[in-house]
Amino acid sequence: MLFVKLRYRDPNGRRSRLLSHAVIDADVVPSLDFTFAASVAAFGMVLRDSECRGEADLATVLRWARSSVGRDREG
């Protein structure tokens, strides 16, 4: 889902330390807002042909965006 990276240095130390932790949540279905945000981010990466886009393509972006359509409470 994401990586948390934290770099710190002891008050009297000279070298910093990096802590890195992967957050994996495979059992939870992502919210509609999360799925929509992921589709927007993936769309930008596809448009830029980013090396970070992984397997994302326009069909994937469209599938994620369509799956994130929820009820419009404001009409």
Backbone as XML, in Angstrom:
<?xml version="1.0"?>
<chain id="A" units="angstrom">
  <residue number="1" name="MET">
    <atom name="N" x="0.823" y="-1.184" z="0.000"/>
    <atom name="CA" x="0.000" y="0.000" z="0.000"/>
    <atom name="C" x="0.874" y="1.257" z="0.000"/>
  </residue>
  <residue number="2" name="LEU">
    <atom name="N" x="1.895" y="1.270" z="0.864"/>
    <atom name="CA" x="2.800" y="2.414" z="0.899"/>
    <atom name="C" x="4.050" y="2.068" z="1.689"/>
  </residue>
  <residue number="3" name="PHE">
    <atom name="N" x="5.043" y="2.914" z="1.564"/>
    <atom name="CA" x="6.273" y="2.789" z="2.342"/>
    <atom name="C" x="6.379" y="3.992" z="3.271"/>
  </residue>
  <residue number="4" name="VAL">
    <atom name="N" x="6.753" y="3.752" z="4.499"/>
    <atom name="CA" x="7.027" y="4.824" z="5.453"/>
    <atom name="C" x="8.536" y="4.852" z="5.656"/>
  </residue>
  <residue number="5" name="LYS">
    <atom name="N" x="9.139" y="6.003" z="5.392"/>
    <atom name="CA" x="10.580" y="6.150" z="5.573"/>
    <atom name="C" x="10.829" y="7.303" z="6.531"/>
  </residue>
  <residue number="6" name="LEU">
    <atom name="N" x="11.668" y="7.057" z="7.506"/>
    <atom name="CA" x="11.980" y="8.051" z="8.519"/>
    <atom name="C" x="13.489" y="8.077" z="8.711"/>
  </residue>
  <residue number="7" name="ARG">
    <atom name="N" x="14.057" y="9.244" z="8.614"/>
    <atom name="CA" x="15.488" y="9.404" z="8.853"/>
    <atom name="C" x="15.642" y="10.274" z="10.101"/>
  </residue>
  <residue number="8" name="TYR">
    <atom name="N" x="16.500" y="9.818" z="11.008"/>
    <atom name="CA" x="16.721" y="10.577" z="12.241"/>
    <atom name="C" x="18.184" y="10.507" z="12.641"/>
  </residue>
  <residue number="9" name="ARG">
    <atom name="N" x="18.566" y="11.410" z="13.520"/>
    <atom name="CA" x="19.926" y="11.453" z="14.050"/>
    <atom name="C" x="19.825" y="11.708" z="15.537"/>
  </residue>
  <residue number="10" name="ASP">
    <atom name="N" x="20.594" y="10.953" z="16.309"/>
    <atom name="CA" x="20.651" y="11.194" z="17.745"/>
    <atom name="C" x="21.185" y="12.606" z="17.981"/>
  </residue>
  <residue number="11" name="PRO">
    <atom name="N" x="20.728" y="13.281" z="19.051"/>
    <atom name="CA" x="21.169" y="14.657" z="19.300"/>
    <atom name="C" x="22.688" y="14.830" z="19.327"/>
  </residue>
  <residue number="12" name="ASN">
    <atom name="N" x="23.411" y="13.867" z="19.835"/>
    <atom name="CA" x="24.867" y="13.965" z="19.894"/>
    <atom name="C" x="25.566" y="13.129" z="18.818"/>
  </residue>
  <residue number="13" name="GLY">
    <atom name="N" x="24.803" y="12.556" z="17.913"/>
    <atom name="CA" x="25.376" y="11.686" z="16.899"/>
    <atom name="C" x="25.838" y="12.448" z="15.668"/>
  </residue>
  <residue number="14" name="ARG">
    <atom name="N" x="26.623" y="11.773" z="14.866"/>
    <atom name="CA" x="27.127" y="12.364" z="13.622"/>
    <atom name="C" x="26.431" y="11.777" z="12.394"/>
  </residue>
  <residue number="15" name="ARG">
    <atom name="N" x="25.952" y="10.570" z="12.516"/>
    <atom name="CA" x="25.343" y="9.904" z="11.370"/>
    <atom name="C" x="23.855" y="9.735" z="11.582"/>
  </residue>
  <residue number="16" name="SER">
    <atom name="N" x="23.097" y="9.885" z="10.514"/>
    <atom name="CA" x="21.657" y="9.669" z="10.589"/>
    <atom name="C" x="21.349" y="8.206" z="10.291"/>
  </residue>
  <residue number="17" name="ARG">
    <atom name="N" x="20.191" y="7.798" z="10.709"/>
    <atom name="CA" x="19.734" y="6.428" z="10.479"/>
    <atom name="C" x="18.428" y="6.476" z="9.701"/>
  </residue>
  <residue number="18" name="LEU">
    <atom name="N" x="18.272" y="5.529" z="8.809"/>
    <atom name="CA" x="17.056" y="5.438" z="8.007"/>
    <atom name="C" x="16.254" y="4.233" z="8.461"/>
  </residue>
  <residue number="19" name="LEU">
    <atom name="N" x="15.004" y="4.471" z="8.789"/>
    <atom name="CA" x="14.063" y="3.399" z="9.082"/>
    <atom name="C" x="13.066" y="3.362" z="7.929"/>
  </residue>
  <residue number="20" name="SER">
    <atom name="N" x="12.798" y="2.190" z="7.401"/>
    <atom name="CA" x="11.873" y="2.035" z="6.289"/>
    <atom name="C" x="10.953" y="0.870" z="6.593"/>
  </residue>
  <residue number="21" name="HIS">
    <atom name="N" x="9.666" y="1.055" z="6.344"/>
    <atom name="CA" x="8.697" y="0.009" z="6.649"/>
    <atom name="C" x="7.622" y="-0.011" z="5.568"/>
  </residue>
  <residue number="22" name="ALA">
    <atom name="N" x="7.361" y="-1.177" z="5.011"/>
    <atom name="CA" x="6.286" y="-1.345" z="4.035"/>
    <atom name="C" x="4.973" y="-1.581" z="4.776"/>
  </residue>
  <residue number="23" name="VAL">
    <atom name="N" x="3.944" y="-0.854" z="4.388"/>
    <atom name="CA" x="2.613" y="-1.027" z="4.968"/>
    <atom name="C" x="1.785" y="-1.813" z="3.954"/>
  </residue>
  <residue number="24" name="ILE">
    <atom name="N" x="1.414" y="-3.012" z="4.340"/>
    <atom name="CA" x="0.659" y="-3.895" z="3.445"/>
    <atom name="C" x="-0.684" y="-4.189" z="4.086"/>
  </residue>
  <residue number="25" name="ASP">
    <atom name="N" x="-1.746" y="-3.966" z="3.342"/>
    <atom name="CA" x="-3.090" y="-4.185" z="3.848"/>
    <atom name="C" x="-3.889" y="-4.935" z="2.788"/>
  </residue>
  <residue number="26" name="ALA">
    <atom name="N" x="-3.568" y="-6.184" z="2.583"/>
    <atom name="CA" x="-4.161" y="-6.964" z="1.503"/>
    <atom name="C" x="-5.588" y="-7.422" z="1.806"/>
  </residue>
  <residue number="27" name="ASP">
    <atom name="N" x="-6.012" y="-7.388" z="3.061"/>
    <atom name="CA" x="-7.328" y="-7.906" z="3.433"/>
    <atom name="C" x="-8.442" y="-6.868" z="3.368"/>
  </residue>
  <residue number="28" name="VAL">
    <atom name="N" x="-8.093" y="-5.612" z="3.163"/>
    <atom name="CA" x="-9.090" y="-4.546" z="3.197"/>
    <atom name="C" x="-9.353" y="-4.036" z="1.789"/>
  </residue>
  <residue number="29" name="VAL">
    <atom name="N" x="-10.611" y="-3.864" z="1.456"/>
    <atom name="CA" x="-10.987" y="-3.294" z="0.162"/>
    <atom name="C" x="-10.779" y="-1.783" z="0.247"/>
  </residue>
  <residue number="30" name="PRO">
    <atom name="N" x="-10.069" y="-1.183" z="-0.721"/>
    <atom name="CA" x="-9.824" y="0.260" z="-0.661"/>
    <atom name="C" x="-11.123" y="1.054" z="-0.806"/>
  </residue>
  <residue number="31" name="SER">
    <atom name="N" x="-11.150" y="2.234" z="-0.195"/>
    <atom name="CA" x="-12.330" y="3.089" z="-0.273"/>
    <atom name="C" x="-12.477" y="3.644" z="-1.683"/>
  </residue>
  <residue number="32" name="LEU">
    <atom name="N" x="-13.662" y="4.167" z="-1.982"/>
    <atom name="CA" x="-13.892" y="4.778" z="-3.292"/>
    <atom name="C" x="-12.975" y="5.975" z="-3.502"/>
  </residue>
  <residue number="33" name="ASP">
    <atom name="N" x="-12.752" y="6.752" z="-2.446"/>
    <atom name="CA" x="-11.860" y="7.912" z="-2.556"/>
    <atom name="C" x="-10.428" y="7.472" z="-2.866"/>
  </residue>
  <residue number="34" name="PHE">
    <atom name="N" x="-9.958" y="6.420" z="-2.206"/>
    <atom name="CA" x="-8.605" y="5.920" z="-2.453"/>
    <atom name="C" x="-8.468" y="5.423" z="-3.885"/>
  </residue>
  <residue number="35" name="THR">
    <atom name="N" x="-9.471" y="4.662" z="-4.351"/>
    <atom name="CA" x="-9.436" y="4.131" z="-5.711"/>
    <atom name="C" x="-9.452" y="5.255" z="-6.738"/>
  </residue>
  <residue number="36" name="PHE">
    <atom name="N" x="-10.262" y="6.292" z="-6.496"/>
    <atom name="CA" x="-10.302" y="7.424" z="-7.415"/>
    <atom name="C" x="-8.961" y="8.155" z="-7.436"/>
  </residue>
  <residue number="37" name="ALA">
    <atom name="N" x="-8.386" y="8.390" z="-6.264"/>
    <atom name="CA" x="-7.085" y="9.066" z="-6.190"/>
    <atom name="C" x="-6.010" y="8.242" z="-6.903"/>
  </residue>
  <residue number="38" name="ALA">
    <atom name="N" x="-6.062" y="6.930" z="-6.758"/>
    <atom name="CA" x="-5.102" y="6.066" z="-7.437"/>
    <atom name="C" x="-5.275" y="6.146" z="-8.949"/>
  </residue>
  <residue number="39" name="SER">
    <atom name="N" x="-6.524" y="6.239" z="-9.411"/>
    <atom name="CA" x="-6.756" y="6.342" z="-10.853"/>
    <atom name="C" x="-6.243" y="7.669" z="-11.404"/>
  </residue>
  <residue number="40" name="VAL">
    <atom name="N" x="-6.410" y="8.745" z="-10.652"/>
    <atom name="CA" x="-5.906" y="10.057" z="-11.080"/>
    <atom name="C" x="-4.378" y="10.053" z="-11.144"/>
  </residue>
  <residue number="41" name="ALA">
    <atom name="N" x="-3.745" y="9.492" z="-10.118"/>
    <atom name="CA" x="-2.285" y="9.421" z="-10.095"/>
    <atom name="C" x="-1.768" y="8.539" z="-11.232"/>
  </residue>
  <residue number="42" name="ALA">
    <atom name="N" x="-2.414" y="7.407" z="-11.443"/>
    <atom name="CA" x="-1.990" y="6.505" z="-12.512"/>
    <atom name="C" x="-2.183" y="7.161" z="-13.880"/>
  </residue>
  <residue number="43" name="PHE">
    <atom name="N" x="-3.256" y="7.919" z="-14.051"/>
    <atom name="CA" x="-3.495" y="8.614" z="-15.316"/>
    <atom name="C" x="-2.348" y="9.579" z="-15.634"/>
  </residue>
  <residue number="44" name="GLY">
    <atom name="N" x="-1.928" y="10.336" z="-14.630"/>
    <atom name="CA" x="-0.802" y="11.242" z="-14.826"/>
    <atom name="C" x="0.472" y="10.501" z="-15.189"/>
  </residue>
  <residue number="45" name="MET">
    <atom name="N" x="0.711" y="9.364" z="-14.538"/>
    <atom name="CA" x="1.924" y="8.597" z="-14.839"/>
    <atom name="C" x="1.861" y="7.967" z="-16.230"/>
  </residue>
  <residue number="46" name="VAL">
    <atom name="N" x="0.666" y="7.538" z="-16.653"/>
    <atom name="CA" x="0.514" y="6.993" z="-18.003"/>
    <atom name="C" x="0.756" y="8.089" z="-19.036"/>
  </residue>
  <residue number="47" name="LEU">
    <atom name="N" x="0.192" y="9.285" z="-18.797"/>
    <atom name="CA" x="0.384" y="10.387" z="-19.736"/>
    <atom name="C" x="1.858" y="10.759" z="-19.884"/>
  </residue>
  <residue number="48" name="ARG">
    <atom name="N" x="2.596" y="10.702" z="-18.804"/>
    <atom name="CA" x="4.026" y="11.044" z="-18.828"/>
    <atom name="C" x="4.899" y="9.870" z="-19.231"/>
  </residue>
  <residue number="49" name="ASP">
    <atom name="N" x="4.286" y="8.699" z="-19.415"/>
    <atom name="CA" x="5.017" y="7.467" z="-19.690"/>
    <atom name="C" x="6.092" y="7.240" z="-18.620"/>
  </residue>
  <residue number="50" name="SER">
    <atom name="N" x="5.679" y="7.429" z="-17.357"/>
    <atom name="CA" x="6.585" y="7.315" z="-16.221"/>
    <atom name="C" x="7.035" y="5.879" z="-16.014"/>
  </residue>
  <residue number="51" name="GLU">
    <atom name="N" x="8.283" y="5.720" z="-15.647"/>
    <atom name="CA" x="8.793" y="4.385" z="-15.329"/>
    <atom name="C" x="8.192" y="3.863" z="-14.030"/>
  </residue>
  <residue number="52" name="CYS">
    <atom name="N" x="7.584" y="4.743" z="-13.228"/>
    <atom name="CA" x="6.993" y="4.358" z="-11.940"/>
    <atom name="C" x="5.555" y="3.863" z="-12.083"/>
  </residue>
  <residue number="53" name="ARG">
    <atom name="N" x="5.016" y="3.860" z="-13.290"/>
    <atom name="CA" x="3.604" y="3.502" z="-13.468"/>
    <atom name="C" x="3.349" y="2.011" z="-13.347"/>
  </residue>
  <residue number="54" name="GLY">
    <atom name="N" x="4.394" y="1.218" z="-13.335"/>
    <atom name="CA" x="4.225" y="-0.227" z="-13.212"/>
    <atom name="C" x="3.485" y="-0.792" z="-14.402"/>
  </residue>
  <residue number="55" name="GLU">
    <atom name="N" x="2.419" y="-1.530" z="-14.140"/>
    <atom name="CA" x="1.620" y="-2.153" z="-15.200"/>
    <atom name="C" x="0.439" y="-1.282" z="-15.623"/>
  </residue>
  <residue number="56" name="ALA">
    <atom name="N" x="0.327" y="-0.085" z="-15.072"/>
    <atom name="CA" x="-0.821" y="0.774" z="-15.362"/>
    <atom name="C" x="-0.837" y="1.197" z="-16.824"/>
  </residue>
  <residue number="57" name="ASP">
    <atom name="N" x="-2.028" y="1.138" z="-17.408"/>
    <atom name="CA" x="-2.257" y="1.647" z="-18.749"/>
    <atom name="C" x="-3.615" y="2.340" z="-18.743"/>
  </residue>
  <residue number="58" name="LEU">
    <atom name="N" x="-4.036" y="2.875" z="-19.881"/>
    <atom name="CA" x="-5.300" y="3.616" z="-19.908"/>
    <atom name="C" x="-6.495" y="2.736" z="-19.550"/>
  </residue>
  <residue number="59" name="ALA">
    <atom name="N" x="-6.460" y="1.476" z="-19.930"/>
    <atom name="CA" x="-7.563" y="0.571" z="-19.583"/>
    <atom name="C" x="-7.649" y="0.377" z="-18.073"/>
  </residue>
  <residue number="60" name="THR">
    <atom name="N" x="-6.503" y="0.252" z="-17.417"/>
    <atom name="CA" x="-6.467" y="0.113" z="-15.955"/>
    <atom name="C" x="-6.999" y="1.373" z="-15.288"/>
  </residue>
  <residue number="61" name="VAL">
    <atom name="N" x="-6.555" y="2.531" z="-15.775"/>
    <atom name="CA" x="-7.011" y="3.804" z="-15.217"/>
    <atom name="C" x="-8.524" y="3.919" z="-15.336"/>
  </residue>
  <residue number="62" name="LEU">
    <atom name="N" x="-9.055" y="3.601" z="-16.488"/>
    <atom name="CA" x="-10.497" y="3.684" z="-16.710"/>
    <atom name="C" x="-11.250" y="2.710" z="-15.816"/>
  </residue>
  <residue number="63" name="ARG">
    <atom name="N" x="-10.742" y="1.489" z="-15.655"/>
    <atom name="CA" x="-11.383" y="0.505" z="-14.779"/>
    <atom name="C" x="-11.415" y="0.996" z="-13.333"/>
  </residue>
  <residue number="64" name="TRP">
    <atom name="N" x="-10.274" y="1.539" z="-12.850"/>
    <atom name="CA" x="-10.230" y="2.047" z="-11.473"/>
    <atom name="C" x="-11.165" y="3.233" z="-11.292"/>
  </residue>
  <residue number="65" name="ALA">
    <atom name="N" x="-11.179" y="4.139" z="-12.268"/>
    <atom name="CA" x="-12.031" y="5.326" z="-12.161"/>
    <atom name="C" x="-13.506" y="4.935" z="-12.152"/>
  </residue>
  <residue number="66" name="ARG">
    <atom name="N" x="-13.888" y="4.026" z="-13.027"/>
    <atom name="CA" x="-15.290" y="3.587" z="-13.071"/>
    <atom name="C" x="-15.697" y="2.856" z="-11.791"/>
  </residue>
  <residue number="67" name="SER">
    <atom name="N" x="-14.762" y="2.121" z="-11.210"/>
    <atom name="CA" x="-15.099" y="1.388" z="-9.985"/>
    <atom name="C" x="-15.206" y="2.303" z="-8.769"/>
  </residue>
  <residue number="68" name="SER">
    <atom name="N" x="-14.741" y="3.551" z="-8.905"/>
    <atom name="CA" x="-14.769" y="4.461" z="-7.759"/>
    <atom name="C" x="-15.961" y="5.418" z="-7.801"/>
  </residue>
  <residue number="69" name="VAL">
    <atom name="N" x="-16.850" y="5.237" z="-8.763"/>
    <atom name="CA" x="-18.032" y="6.092" z="-8.836"/>
    <atom name="C" x="-18.962" y="5.723" z="-7.692"/>
  </residue>
  <residue number="70" name="GLY">
    <atom name="N" x="-19.295" y="6.706" z="-6.907"/>
    <atom name="CA" x="-20.196" y="6.488" z="-5.773"/>
    <atom name="C" x="-21.454" y="7.317" z="-5.929"/>
  </residue>
  <residue number="71" name="ARG">
    <atom name="N" x="-22.234" y="7.338" z="-4.894"/>
    <atom name="CA" x="-23.469" y="8.101" z="-4.883"/>
    <atom name="C" x="-23.145" y="9.596" z="-4.749"/>
  </residue>
  <residue number="72" name="ASP">
    <atom name="N" x="-23.764" y="10.429" z="-5.567"/>
    <atom name="CA" x="-23.571" y="11.870" z="-5.521"/>
    <atom name="C" x="-24.547" y="12.470" z="-4.517"/>
  </residue>
  <residue number="73" name="ARG">
    <atom name="N" x="-24.064" y="12.750" z="-3.318"/>
    <atom name="CA" x="-24.931" y="13.253" z="-2.237"/>
    <atom name="C" x="-25.411" y="14.678" z="-2.494"/>
  </residue>
  <residue number="74" name="GLU">
    <atom name="N" x="-24.687" y="15.412" z="-3.303"/>
    <atom name="CA" x="-25.049" y="16.815" z="-3.572"/>
    <atom name="C" x="-25.920" y="16.953" z="-4.819"/>
  </residue>
  <residue number="75" name="GLY">
    <atom name="N" x="-26.161" y="15.852" z="-5.494"/>
    <atom name="CA" x="-27.040" y="15.873" z="-6.664"/>
    <atom name="C" x="-26.299" y="16.254" z="-7.900"/>
  </residue>
</chain>
